[in-house]
Amino acid sequence: MRVEACLDFPEEEVDAIEFSQAERQLQASRVALDEVRARAKQGSLLRGGLQVVLAGQPNVGKSSLLNRLAGEERAIVTDIAGTTRDALREAIQIEGVPIHVIDTAGLRETGDAIERIGIERSWSEIARADVVLHLLDIRLGWTQDDDVIEAKLPAGIEHIVVANKIDAAEIASFEAWRAGRLWIGLSARTGEGIPLLQHALLRAGGWREGIEDAFLARQRHLDALDRAGRCLDRAQGLLTRTELFAEELRLAQAALSEITGELTPDDLLGEIFSRFCIGK
């Protein structure tokens, strides 16, 4: 309101903007908004759960991993590549958070018409995923086919590489960053390393320990909060350019108003006149 008053009534005796004070207030607003976003994200996870898609080449252990996470034999597991032809879904919980796990057909070039349909459906599931678990056989490592799969993943999607079959390779489970990707080494057959994957999924979904007052936000609420956050981030670099600074604050307010109810220009003027002695 002080920024708006300085812009709209420059001839009045309104204190000029103190940039250090404005920066402190802006930083406090960003911290408060980040906390609301975290609580909203928690609530959204509890409300709708996390969509996790198992993707990768054939015969890397996707169905075995689904069975391990589900705690029972839900998917057919064989040594024949291409056994899974269609998406198989299983709902589980990790620390009370609903996780919807989708096993998909192995991603490869094939002349089998039915398998091709399954692969197309796999990509459709990946496009709707919150997190993609990109499985590979650790004995073969990262291959050119994995490069092809990664290149086709939607931009911005959470992506964890699961290096399966550590039991066959006779190595211990691990969690590491490699070439900018999070890698989890585990065995879907024995269960070694599964806790590492479970915790990584919660982190990827934005789950934070110790937040008890989460509220059940909808996706449109999360989108509005994200837009407001981006506006405040841009405003940080525009403190000395008052008109642009004010515009980013207006946009942030407009985004938040989609949640709380619209704030009109008349509302803003009313607030200004109630706070400052303008026109006297």
PDB file of C-alpha atoms in Angstrom:
ATOM      1  CA  MET A   1       0.000   0.000   0.000  1.00  0.00           C
ATOM      2  CA  ARG A   2       2.858   2.404   0.721  1.00  0.00           C
ATOM      3  CA  VAL A   3       4.324   1.728  -2.743  1.00  0.00           C
ATOM      4  CA  GLU A   4       0.964   2.403  -4.376  1.00  0.00           C
ATOM      5  CA  ALA A   5       0.507   5.587  -2.344  1.00  0.00           C
ATOM      6  CA  CYS A   6       3.935   6.912  -3.366  1.00  0.00           C
ATOM      7  CA  LEU A   7       3.164   6.222  -7.024  1.00  0.00           C
ATOM      8  CA  ASP A   8      -0.409   7.519  -7.139  1.00  0.00           C
ATOM      9  CA  PHE A   9      -0.075  10.529  -4.829  1.00  0.00           C
ATOM     10  CA  PRO A  10       3.514  11.807  -5.245  1.00  0.00           C
ATOM     11  CA  GLU A  11       2.515  15.362  -4.345  1.00  0.00           C
ATOM     12  CA  GLU A  12       1.140  14.321  -0.956  1.00  0.00           C
ATOM     13  CA  GLU A  13       3.131  14.087   2.241  1.00  0.00           C
ATOM     14  CA  VAL A  14       3.546  10.339   2.128  1.00  0.00           C
ATOM     15  CA  ASP A  15       6.837   9.012   3.410  1.00  0.00           C
ATOM     16  CA  ALA A  16       9.089   7.920   0.586  1.00  0.00           C
ATOM     17  CA  ILE A  17       9.823   4.237   0.278  1.00  0.00           C
ATOM     18  CA  GLU A  18      12.682   3.166   2.489  1.00  0.00           C
ATOM     19  CA  PHE A  19      14.354   0.506   0.345  1.00  0.00           C
ATOM     20  CA  SER A  20      15.958  -1.362   3.235  1.00  0.00           C
ATOM     21  CA  GLN A  21      12.615  -1.519   5.016  1.00  0.00           C
ATOM     22  CA  ALA A  22      10.839  -2.598   1.829  1.00  0.00           C
ATOM     23  CA  GLU A  23      13.419  -5.340   1.321  1.00  0.00           C
ATOM     24  CA  ARG A  24      12.902  -6.624   4.867  1.00  0.00           C
ATOM     25  CA  GLN A  25       9.142  -6.629   4.439  1.00  0.00           C
ATOM     26  CA  LEU A  26       9.431  -8.354   1.080  1.00  0.00           C
ATOM     27  CA  GLN A  27      11.713 -11.015   2.528  1.00  0.00           C
ATOM     28  CA  ALA A  28       9.281 -11.596   5.395  1.00  0.00           C
ATOM     29  CA  SER A  29       6.464 -11.984   2.864  1.00  0.00           C
ATOM     30  CA  ARG A  30       8.474 -14.503   0.868  1.00  0.00           C
ATOM     31  CA  VAL A  31       9.214 -16.550   3.995  1.00  0.00           C
ATOM     32  CA  ALA A  32       5.548 -16.507   4.991  1.00  0.00           C
ATOM     33  CA  LEU A  33       4.457 -17.494   1.486  1.00  0.00           C
ATOM     34  CA  ASP A  34       6.976 -20.347   1.388  1.00  0.00           C
ATOM     35  CA  GLU A  35       5.531 -21.695   4.633  1.00  0.00           C
ATOM     36  CA  VAL A  36       1.978 -21.526   3.259  1.00  0.00           C
ATOM     37  CA  ARG A  37       3.126 -23.264   0.068  1.00  0.00           C
ATOM     38  CA  ALA A  38       4.751 -26.035   2.114  1.00  0.00           C
ATOM     39  CA  ARG A  39       1.564 -26.559   4.156  1.00  0.00           C
ATOM     40  CA  ALA A  40      -0.550 -26.503   0.988  1.00  0.00           C
ATOM     41  CA  LYS A  41       1.750 -29.029  -0.683  1.00  0.00           C
ATOM     42  CA  GLN A  42       1.488 -31.328   2.325  1.00  0.00           C
ATOM     43  CA  GLY A  43      -2.289 -31.106   2.218  1.00  0.00           C
ATOM     44  CA  SER A  44      -2.377 -31.702  -1.518  1.00  0.00           C
ATOM     45  CA  LEU A  45      -0.295 -34.858  -1.102  1.00  0.00           C
ATOM     46  CA  LEU A  46      -2.561 -36.139   1.659  1.00  0.00           C
ATOM     47  CA  ARG A  47      -5.625 -35.320  -0.424  1.00  0.00           C
ATOM     48  CA  GLY A  48      -4.657 -36.660  -3.833  1.00  0.00           C
ATOM     49  CA  GLY A  49      -1.490 -38.660  -3.277  1.00  0.00           C
ATOM     50  CA  LEU A  50       1.578 -38.919  -5.472  1.00  0.00           C
ATOM     51  CA  GLN A  51       1.476 -40.380  -8.984  1.00  0.00           C
ATOM     52  CA  VAL A  52       4.617 -42.491  -9.461  1.00  0.00           C
ATOM     53  CA  VAL A  53       5.331 -44.167 -12.798  1.00  0.00           C
ATOM     54  CA  LEU A  54       7.826 -47.005 -13.199  1.00  0.00           C
ATOM     55  CA  ALA A  55       9.545 -46.609 -16.559  1.00  0.00           C
ATOM     56  CA  GLY A  56      12.496 -48.137 -18.338  1.00  0.00           C
ATOM     57  CA  GLN A  57      13.602 -50.755 -20.817  1.00  0.00           C
ATOM     58  CA  PRO A  58      12.082 -54.239 -20.753  1.00  0.00           C
ATOM     59  CA  ASN A  59      13.233 -56.721 -18.122  1.00  0.00           C
ATOM     60  CA  VAL A  60      14.843 -54.221 -15.734  1.00  0.00           C
ATOM     61  CA  GLY A  61      12.553 -55.182 -12.822  1.00  0.00           C
ATOM     62  CA  LYS A  62       9.649 -52.711 -12.965  1.00  0.00           C
ATOM     63  CA  SER A  63       7.028 -55.325 -12.123  1.00  0.00           C
ATOM     64  CA  SER A  64       9.227 -56.766  -9.374  1.00  0.00           C
ATOM     65  CA  LEU A  65       9.558 -53.304  -7.861  1.00  0.00           C
ATOM     66  CA  LEU A  66       5.780 -52.799  -7.992  1.00  0.00           C
ATOM     67  CA  ASN A  67       5.296 -56.099  -6.158  1.00  0.00           C
ATOM     68  CA  ARG A  68       7.914 -55.163  -3.562  1.00  0.00           C
ATOM     69  CA  LEU A  69       6.336 -51.750  -2.899  1.00  0.00           C
ATOM     70  CA  ALA A  70       2.852 -53.279  -2.758  1.00  0.00           C
ATOM     71  CA  GLY A  71       3.964 -56.066  -0.445  1.00  0.00           C
ATOM     72  CA  GLU A  72       2.315 -58.738  -2.585  1.00  0.00           C
ATOM     73  CA  GLU A  73       2.447 -60.300  -6.041  1.00  0.00           C
ATOM     74  CA  ARG A  74       0.390 -57.850  -8.095  1.00  0.00           C
ATOM     75  CA  ALA A  75       2.262 -58.032 -11.393  1.00  0.00           C
ATOM     76  CA  ILE A  76       3.396 -61.036 -13.414  1.00  0.00           C
ATOM     77  CA  VAL A  77       7.182 -61.348 -13.327  1.00  0.00           C
ATOM     78  CA  THR A  78       9.090 -63.428 -15.895  1.00  0.00           C
ATOM     79  CA  ASP A  79      12.467 -63.334 -17.606  1.00  0.00           C
ATOM     80  CA  ILE A  80      10.709 -62.709 -20.926  1.00  0.00           C
ATOM     81  CA  ALA A  81      11.130 -59.109 -22.061  1.00  0.00           C
ATOM     82  CA  GLY A  82       7.844 -57.374 -22.824  1.00  0.00           C
ATOM     83  CA  THR A  83       5.710 -59.400 -20.401  1.00  0.00           C
ATOM     84  CA  THR A  84       3.937 -56.241 -19.199  1.00  0.00           C
ATOM     85  CA  ARG A  85       1.712 -54.966 -22.016  1.00  0.00           C
ATOM     86  CA  ASP A  86      -0.528 -52.486 -20.196  1.00  0.00           C
ATOM     87  CA  ALA A  87      -0.322 -50.168 -17.191  1.00  0.00           C
ATOM     88  CA  LEU A  88      -0.925 -51.798 -13.819  1.00  0.00           C
ATOM     89  CA  ARG A  89      -1.817 -49.576 -10.857  1.00  0.00           C
ATOM     90  CA  GLU A  90      -1.367 -50.147  -7.171  1.00  0.00           C
ATOM     91  CA  ALA A  91      -2.145 -47.799  -4.267  1.00  0.00           C
ATOM     92  CA  ILE A  92       0.238 -47.891  -1.304  1.00  0.00           C
ATOM     93  CA  GLN A  93       1.083 -45.616   1.611  1.00  0.00           C
ATOM     94  CA  ILE A  94       4.453 -44.356   2.787  1.00  0.00           C
ATOM     95  CA  GLU A  95       4.335 -42.729   6.241  1.00  0.00           C
ATOM     96  CA  GLY A  96       0.640 -42.048   5.714  1.00  0.00           C
ATOM     97  CA  VAL A  97       1.089 -40.419   2.292  1.00  0.00           C
ATOM     98  CA  PRO A  98      -0.934 -42.088  -0.510  1.00  0.00           C
ATOM     99  CA  ILE A  99       1.286 -43.227  -3.369  1.00  0.00           C
ATOM    100  CA  HIS A 100      -0.237 -44.394  -6.653  1.00  0.00           C
ATOM    101  CA  VAL A 101       2.341 -46.615  -8.364  1.00  0.00           C
ATOM    102  CA  ILE A 102       1.895 -47.383 -12.069  1.00  0.00           C
ATOM    103  CA  ASP A 103       3.862 -50.191 -13.705  1.00  0.00           C
ATOM    104  CA  THR A 104       4.212 -49.696 -17.471  1.00  0.00           C
ATOM    105  CA  ALA A 105       5.301 -51.612 -20.539  1.00  0.00           C
ATOM    106  CA  GLY A 106       9.028 -51.665 -21.262  1.00  0.00           C
ATOM    107  CA  LEU A 107      10.109 -48.784 -23.499  1.00  0.00           C
ATOM    108  CA  ARG A 108      11.751 -49.998 -26.687  1.00  0.00           C
ATOM    109  CA  GLU A 109      11.342 -50.190 -30.457  1.00  0.00           C
ATOM    110  CA  THR A 110       9.141 -53.154 -31.366  1.00  0.00           C
ATOM    111  CA  GLY A 111       7.281 -54.612 -34.300  1.00  0.00           C
ATOM    112  CA  ASP A 112       4.619 -56.146 -32.066  1.00  0.00           C
ATOM    113  CA  ALA A 113       1.429 -54.117 -32.608  1.00  0.00           C
ATOM    114  CA  ILE A 114      -0.018 -54.912 -29.169  1.00  0.00           C
ATOM    115  CA  GLU A 115       3.242 -54.076 -27.417  1.00  0.00           C
ATOM    116  CA  ARG A 116       3.405 -50.770 -29.327  1.00  0.00           C
ATOM    117  CA  ILE A 117      -0.015 -49.823 -27.948  1.00  0.00           C
ATOM    118  CA  GLY A 118       1.240 -50.650 -24.460  1.00  0.00           C
ATOM    119  CA  ILE A 119       4.296 -48.453 -24.971  1.00  0.00           C
ATOM    120  CA  GLU A 120       2.138 -45.546 -26.166  1.00  0.00           C
ATOM    121  CA  ARG A 121       0.077 -45.910 -23.014  1.00  0.00           C
ATOM    122  CA  SER A 122       3.275 -45.930 -20.987  1.00  0.00           C
ATOM    123  CA  TRP A 123       4.198 -42.508 -22.357  1.00  0.00           C
ATOM    124  CA  SER A 124       0.701 -41.243 -21.617  1.00  0.00           C
ATOM    125  CA  GLU A 125       1.108 -42.310 -17.987  1.00  0.00           C
ATOM    126  CA  ILE A 126       4.546 -40.691 -17.814  1.00  0.00           C
ATOM    127  CA  ALA A 127       3.078 -37.390 -19.055  1.00  0.00           C
ATOM    128  CA  ARG A 128       0.669 -37.370 -16.080  1.00  0.00           C
ATOM    129  CA  ALA A 129       3.202 -38.468 -13.463  1.00  0.00           C
ATOM    130  CA  ASP A 130       4.421 -36.486 -10.458  1.00  0.00           C
ATOM    131  CA  VAL A 131       7.552 -38.637 -10.254  1.00  0.00           C
ATOM    132  CA  VAL A 132       9.126 -40.995 -12.788  1.00  0.00           C
ATOM    133  CA  LEU A 133      11.285 -43.852 -11.530  1.00  0.00           C
ATOM    134  CA  HIS A 134      13.632 -44.646 -14.399  1.00  0.00           C
ATOM    135  CA  LEU A 135      14.719 -48.240 -13.806  1.00  0.00           C
ATOM    136  CA  LEU A 136      17.809 -49.877 -15.213  1.00  0.00           C
ATOM    137  CA  ASP A 137      19.779 -53.059 -14.618  1.00  0.00           C
ATOM    138  CA  ILE A 138      22.864 -51.991 -12.671  1.00  0.00           C
ATOM    139  CA  ARG A 139      24.872 -54.763 -14.279  1.00  0.00           C
ATOM    140  CA  LEU A 140      24.368 -53.110 -17.676  1.00  0.00           C
ATOM    141  CA  GLY A 141      24.579 -49.549 -16.400  1.00  0.00           C
ATOM    142  CA  TRP A 142      23.292 -46.485 -18.216  1.00  0.00           C
ATOM    143  CA  THR A 143      22.948 -47.221 -21.938  1.00  0.00           C
ATOM    144  CA  GLN A 144      22.124 -45.295 -25.105  1.00  0.00           C
ATOM    145  CA  ASP A 145      18.552 -46.560 -24.812  1.00  0.00           C
ATOM    146  CA  ASP A 146      18.365 -44.842 -21.420  1.00  0.00           C
ATOM    147  CA  ASP A 147      19.538 -41.625 -23.083  1.00  0.00           C
ATOM    148  CA  VAL A 148      16.632 -41.947 -25.521  1.00  0.00           C
ATOM    149  CA  ILE A 149      14.127 -42.508 -22.697  1.00  0.00           C
ATOM    150  CA  GLU A 150      15.437 -39.579 -20.654  1.00  0.00           C
ATOM    151  CA  ALA A 151      15.329 -37.248 -23.669  1.00  0.00           C
ATOM    152  CA  LYS A 152      11.613 -37.990 -24.109  1.00  0.00           C
ATOM    153  CA  LEU A 153      10.665 -37.328 -20.467  1.00  0.00           C
ATOM    154  CA  PRO A 154       8.496 -34.213 -20.012  1.00  0.00           C
ATOM    155  CA  ALA A 155      10.430 -31.108 -18.994  1.00  0.00           C
ATOM    156  CA  GLY A 156      10.421 -30.342 -15.280  1.00  0.00           C
ATOM    157  CA  ILE A 157       9.215 -33.752 -14.145  1.00  0.00           C
ATOM    158  CA  GLU A 158      10.778 -35.258 -11.006  1.00  0.00           C
ATOM    159  CA  HIS A 159      13.104 -38.021 -12.179  1.00  0.00           C
ATOM    160  CA  ILE A 160      14.850 -40.641 -10.030  1.00  0.00           C
ATOM    161  CA  VAL A 161      17.128 -43.294 -11.503  1.00  0.00           C
ATOM    162  CA  VAL A 162      16.602 -46.682  -9.834  1.00  0.00           C
ATOM    163  CA  ALA A 163      19.585 -48.976 -10.334  1.00  0.00           C
ATOM    164  CA  ASN A 164      18.006 -52.375  -9.736  1.00  0.00           C
ATOM    165  CA  LYS A 165      19.457 -55.853  -9.202  1.00  0.00           C
ATOM    166  CA  ILE A 166      22.256 -54.909  -6.810  1.00  0.00           C
ATOM    167  CA  ASP A 167      21.932 -58.416  -5.353  1.00  0.00           C
ATOM    168  CA  ALA A 168      22.977 -59.937  -8.680  1.00  0.00           C
ATOM    169  CA  ALA A 169      25.828 -57.432  -8.958  1.00  0.00           C
ATOM    170  CA  GLU A 170      26.825 -58.180  -5.346  1.00  0.00           C
ATOM    171  CA  ILE A 171      26.993 -54.549  -4.221  1.00  0.00           C
ATOM    172  CA  ALA A 172      25.309 -52.690  -1.348  1.00  0.00           C
ATOM    173  CA  SER A 173      22.369 -50.331  -1.646  1.00  0.00           C
ATOM    174  CA  PHE A 174      23.244 -46.669  -2.161  1.00  0.00           C
ATOM    175  CA  GLU A 175      21.913 -43.180  -2.744  1.00  0.00           C
ATOM    176  CA  ALA A 176      24.027 -40.800  -4.820  1.00  0.00           C
ATOM    177  CA  TRP A 177      23.950 -37.922  -7.289  1.00  0.00           C
ATOM    178  CA  ARG A 178      25.422 -38.762 -10.664  1.00  0.00           C
ATOM    179  CA  ALA A 179      25.483 -36.335 -13.599  1.00  0.00           C
ATOM    180  CA  GLY A 180      22.766 -34.246 -12.001  1.00  0.00           C
ATOM    181  CA  ARG A 181      20.452 -37.208 -11.375  1.00  0.00           C
ATOM    182  CA  LEU A 182      19.500 -38.856  -8.088  1.00  0.00           C
ATOM    183  CA  TRP A 183      20.395 -42.558  -8.192  1.00  0.00           C
ATOM    184  CA  ILE A 184      19.026 -45.161  -5.787  1.00  0.00           C
ATOM    185  CA  GLY A 185      20.673 -48.578  -5.855  1.00  0.00           C
ATOM    186  CA  LEU A 186      18.400 -51.366  -4.641  1.00  0.00           C
ATOM    187  CA  SER A 187      17.180 -54.886  -5.140  1.00  0.00           C
ATOM    188  CA  ALA A 188      13.486 -55.297  -5.920  1.00  0.00           C
ATOM    189  CA  ARG A 189      13.933 -59.043  -5.366  1.00  0.00           C
ATOM    190  CA  THR A 190      15.367 -58.890  -1.813  1.00  0.00           C
ATOM    191  CA  GLY A 191      14.051 -55.484  -0.711  1.00  0.00           C
ATOM    192  CA  GLU A 192      17.480 -54.068   0.100  1.00  0.00           C
ATOM    193  CA  GLY A 193      17.477 -50.298  -0.517  1.00  0.00           C
ATOM    194  CA  ILE A 194      13.670 -49.964  -0.607  1.00  0.00           C
ATOM    195  CA  PRO A 195      13.637 -47.570   2.408  1.00  0.00           C
ATOM    196  CA  LEU A 196      16.024 -45.285   0.515  1.00  0.00           C
ATOM    197  CA  LEU A 197      13.590 -45.195  -2.388  1.00  0.00           C
ATOM    198  CA  GLN A 198      10.599 -44.568  -0.132  1.00  0.00           C
ATOM    199  CA  HIS A 199      12.237 -41.556   1.505  1.00  0.00           C
ATOM    200  CA  ALA A 200      13.379 -40.238  -1.882  1.00  0.00           C
ATOM    201  CA  LEU A 201       9.795 -40.429  -3.169  1.00  0.00           C
ATOM    202  CA  LEU A 202       8.504 -38.398  -0.227  1.00  0.00           C
ATOM    203  CA  ARG A 203      11.183 -35.753  -0.787  1.00  0.00           C
ATOM    204  CA  ALA A 204      10.445 -35.612  -4.503  1.00  0.00           C
ATOM    205  CA  GLY A 205       6.766 -35.094  -3.732  1.00  0.00           C
ATOM    206  CA  GLY A 206       7.549 -32.181  -1.420  1.00  0.00           C
ATOM    207  CA  TRP A 207       6.750 -33.953   1.846  1.00  0.00           C
ATOM    208  CA  ARG A 208       8.282 -32.348   4.931  1.00  0.00           C
ATOM    209  CA  GLU A 209       8.475 -33.781   8.435  1.00  0.00           C
ATOM    210  CA  GLY A 210       6.997 -31.805  11.300  1.00  0.00           C
ATOM    211  CA  ILE A 211       4.248 -29.921   9.445  1.00  0.00           C
ATOM    212  CA  GLU A 212       1.097 -30.782  11.361  1.00  0.00           C
ATOM    213  CA  ASP A 213      -1.275 -27.990  10.262  1.00  0.00           C
ATOM    214  CA  ALA A 214      -1.416 -28.807   6.556  1.00  0.00           C
ATOM    215  CA  PHE A 215      -4.635 -27.952   4.754  1.00  0.00           C
ATOM    216  CA  LEU A 216      -6.265 -29.796   1.881  1.00  0.00           C
ATOM    217  CA  ALA A 217      -5.332 -27.488  -0.985  1.00  0.00           C
ATOM    218  CA  ARG A 218      -6.453 -28.090  -4.545  1.00  0.00           C
ATOM    219  CA  GLN A 219      -4.137 -27.877  -7.546  1.00  0.00           C
ATOM    220  CA  ARG A 220      -5.444 -24.432  -8.491  1.00  0.00           C
ATOM    221  CA  HIS A 221      -4.461 -23.208  -5.024  1.00  0.00           C
ATOM    222  CA  LEU A 222      -0.942 -24.566  -5.495  1.00  0.00           C
ATOM    223  CA  ASP A 223      -0.701 -22.930  -8.925  1.00  0.00           C
ATOM    224  CA  ALA A 224      -1.809 -19.573  -7.507  1.00  0.00           C
ATOM    225  CA  LEU A 225       0.712 -19.792  -4.662  1.00  0.00           C
ATOM    226  CA  ASP A 226       3.486 -20.676  -7.115  1.00  0.00           C
ATOM    227  CA  ARG A 227       2.624 -17.664  -9.301  1.00  0.00           C
ATOM    228  CA  ALA A 228       2.628 -15.371  -6.282  1.00  0.00           C
ATOM    229  CA  GLY A 229       6.023 -16.754  -5.249  1.00  0.00           C
ATOM    230  CA  ARG A 230       7.508 -16.089  -8.679  1.00  0.00           C
ATOM    231  CA  CYS A 231       6.184 -12.511  -8.556  1.00  0.00           C
ATOM    232  CA  LEU A 232       7.840 -11.876  -5.187  1.00  0.00           C
ATOM    233  CA  ASP A 233      11.087 -13.395  -6.487  1.00  0.00           C
ATOM    234  CA  ARG A 234      11.055 -10.975  -9.437  1.00  0.00           C
ATOM    235  CA  ALA A 235      10.149  -8.071  -7.151  1.00  0.00           C
ATOM    236  CA  GLN A 236      13.328  -8.722  -5.161  1.00  0.00           C
ATOM    237  CA  GLY A 237      15.406  -7.495  -8.114  1.00  0.00           C
ATOM    238  CA  LEU A 238      13.221  -4.444  -8.762  1.00  0.00           C
ATOM    239  CA  LEU A 239      13.312  -2.657  -5.398  1.00  0.00           C
ATOM    240  CA  THR A 240      14.743   0.567  -6.849  1.00  0.00           C
ATOM    241  CA  ARG A 241      12.462   0.529  -9.911  1.00  0.00           C
ATOM    242  CA  THR A 242       9.317   1.479  -8.080  1.00  0.00           C
ATOM    243  CA  GLU A 243       6.735   1.083 -10.830  1.00  0.00           C
ATOM    244  CA  LEU A 244       7.990  -2.373 -11.821  1.00  0.00           C
ATOM    245  CA  PHE A 245       8.299  -3.317  -8.159  1.00  0.00           C
ATOM    246  CA  ALA A 246       4.685  -2.282  -7.604  1.00  0.00           C
ATOM    247  CA  GLU A 247       3.519  -4.231 -10.654  1.00  0.00           C
ATOM    248  CA  GLU A 248       5.037  -7.476  -9.348  1.00  0.00           C
ATOM    249  CA  LEU A 249       3.361  -6.874  -5.984  1.00  0.00           C
ATOM    250  CA  ARG A 250       0.032  -6.314  -7.775  1.00  0.00           C
ATOM    251  CA  LEU A 251       0.441  -9.565  -9.701  1.00  0.00           C
ATOM    252  CA  ALA A 252       1.286 -11.437  -6.490  1.00  0.00           C
ATOM    253  CA  GLN A 253      -1.813  -9.986  -4.840  1.00  0.00           C
ATOM    254  CA  ALA A 254      -3.945 -10.949  -7.837  1.00  0.00           C
ATOM    255  CA  ALA A 255      -2.686 -14.543  -7.642  1.00  0.00           C
ATOM    256  CA  LEU A 256      -3.446 -14.783  -3.928  1.00  0.00           C
ATOM    257  CA  SER A 257      -6.845 -13.179  -4.502  1.00  0.00           C
ATOM    258  CA  GLU A 258      -7.815 -16.198  -6.598  1.00  0.00           C
ATOM    259  CA  ILE A 259      -7.717 -18.124  -3.312  1.00  0.00           C
ATOM    260  CA  THR A 260      -8.939 -15.570  -0.795  1.00  0.00           C
ATOM    261  CA  GLY A 261     -11.379 -13.592  -2.955  1.00  0.00           C
ATOM    262  CA  GLU A 262     -10.752 -10.855  -5.486  1.00  0.00           C
ATOM    263  CA  LEU A 263      -9.162  -7.595  -4.304  1.00  0.00           C
ATOM    264  CA  THR A 264     -10.376  -4.815  -6.628  1.00  0.00           C
ATOM    265  CA  PRO A 265      -8.679  -1.439  -7.277  1.00  0.00           C
ATOM    266  CA  ASP A 266     -11.408   0.184  -5.168  1.00  0.00           C
ATOM    267  CA  ASP A 267     -10.485  -2.113  -2.304  1.00  0.00           C
ATOM    268  CA  LEU A 268      -6.844  -1.069  -2.644  1.00  0.00           C
ATOM    269  CA  LEU A 269      -7.715   2.644  -2.686  1.00  0.00           C
ATOM    270  CA  GLY A 270      -9.855   2.138   0.388  1.00  0.00           C
ATOM    271  CA  GLU A 271      -6.924   0.562   2.201  1.00  0.00           C
ATOM    272  CA  ILE A 272      -4.615   3.419   1.135  1.00  0.00           C
ATOM    273  CA  PHE A 273      -7.013   6.127   2.338  1.00  0.00           C
ATOM    274  CA  SER A 274      -7.587   4.276   5.613  1.00  0.00           C
ATOM    275  CA  ARG A 275      -3.855   4.093   6.348  1.00  0.00           C
ATOM    276  CA  PHE A 276      -2.512   7.440   5.062  1.00  0.00           C
ATOM    277  CA  CYS A 277      -3.700  11.021   5.482  1.00  0.00           C
ATOM    278  CA  ILE A 278      -4.072  11.767   1.775  1.00  0.00           C
ATOM    279  CA  GLY A 279      -5.867  14.858   0.474  1.00  0.00           C
ATOM    280  CA  LYS A 280      -5.961  16.699   3.803  1.00  0.00           C
TER     281      LYS A 280
END
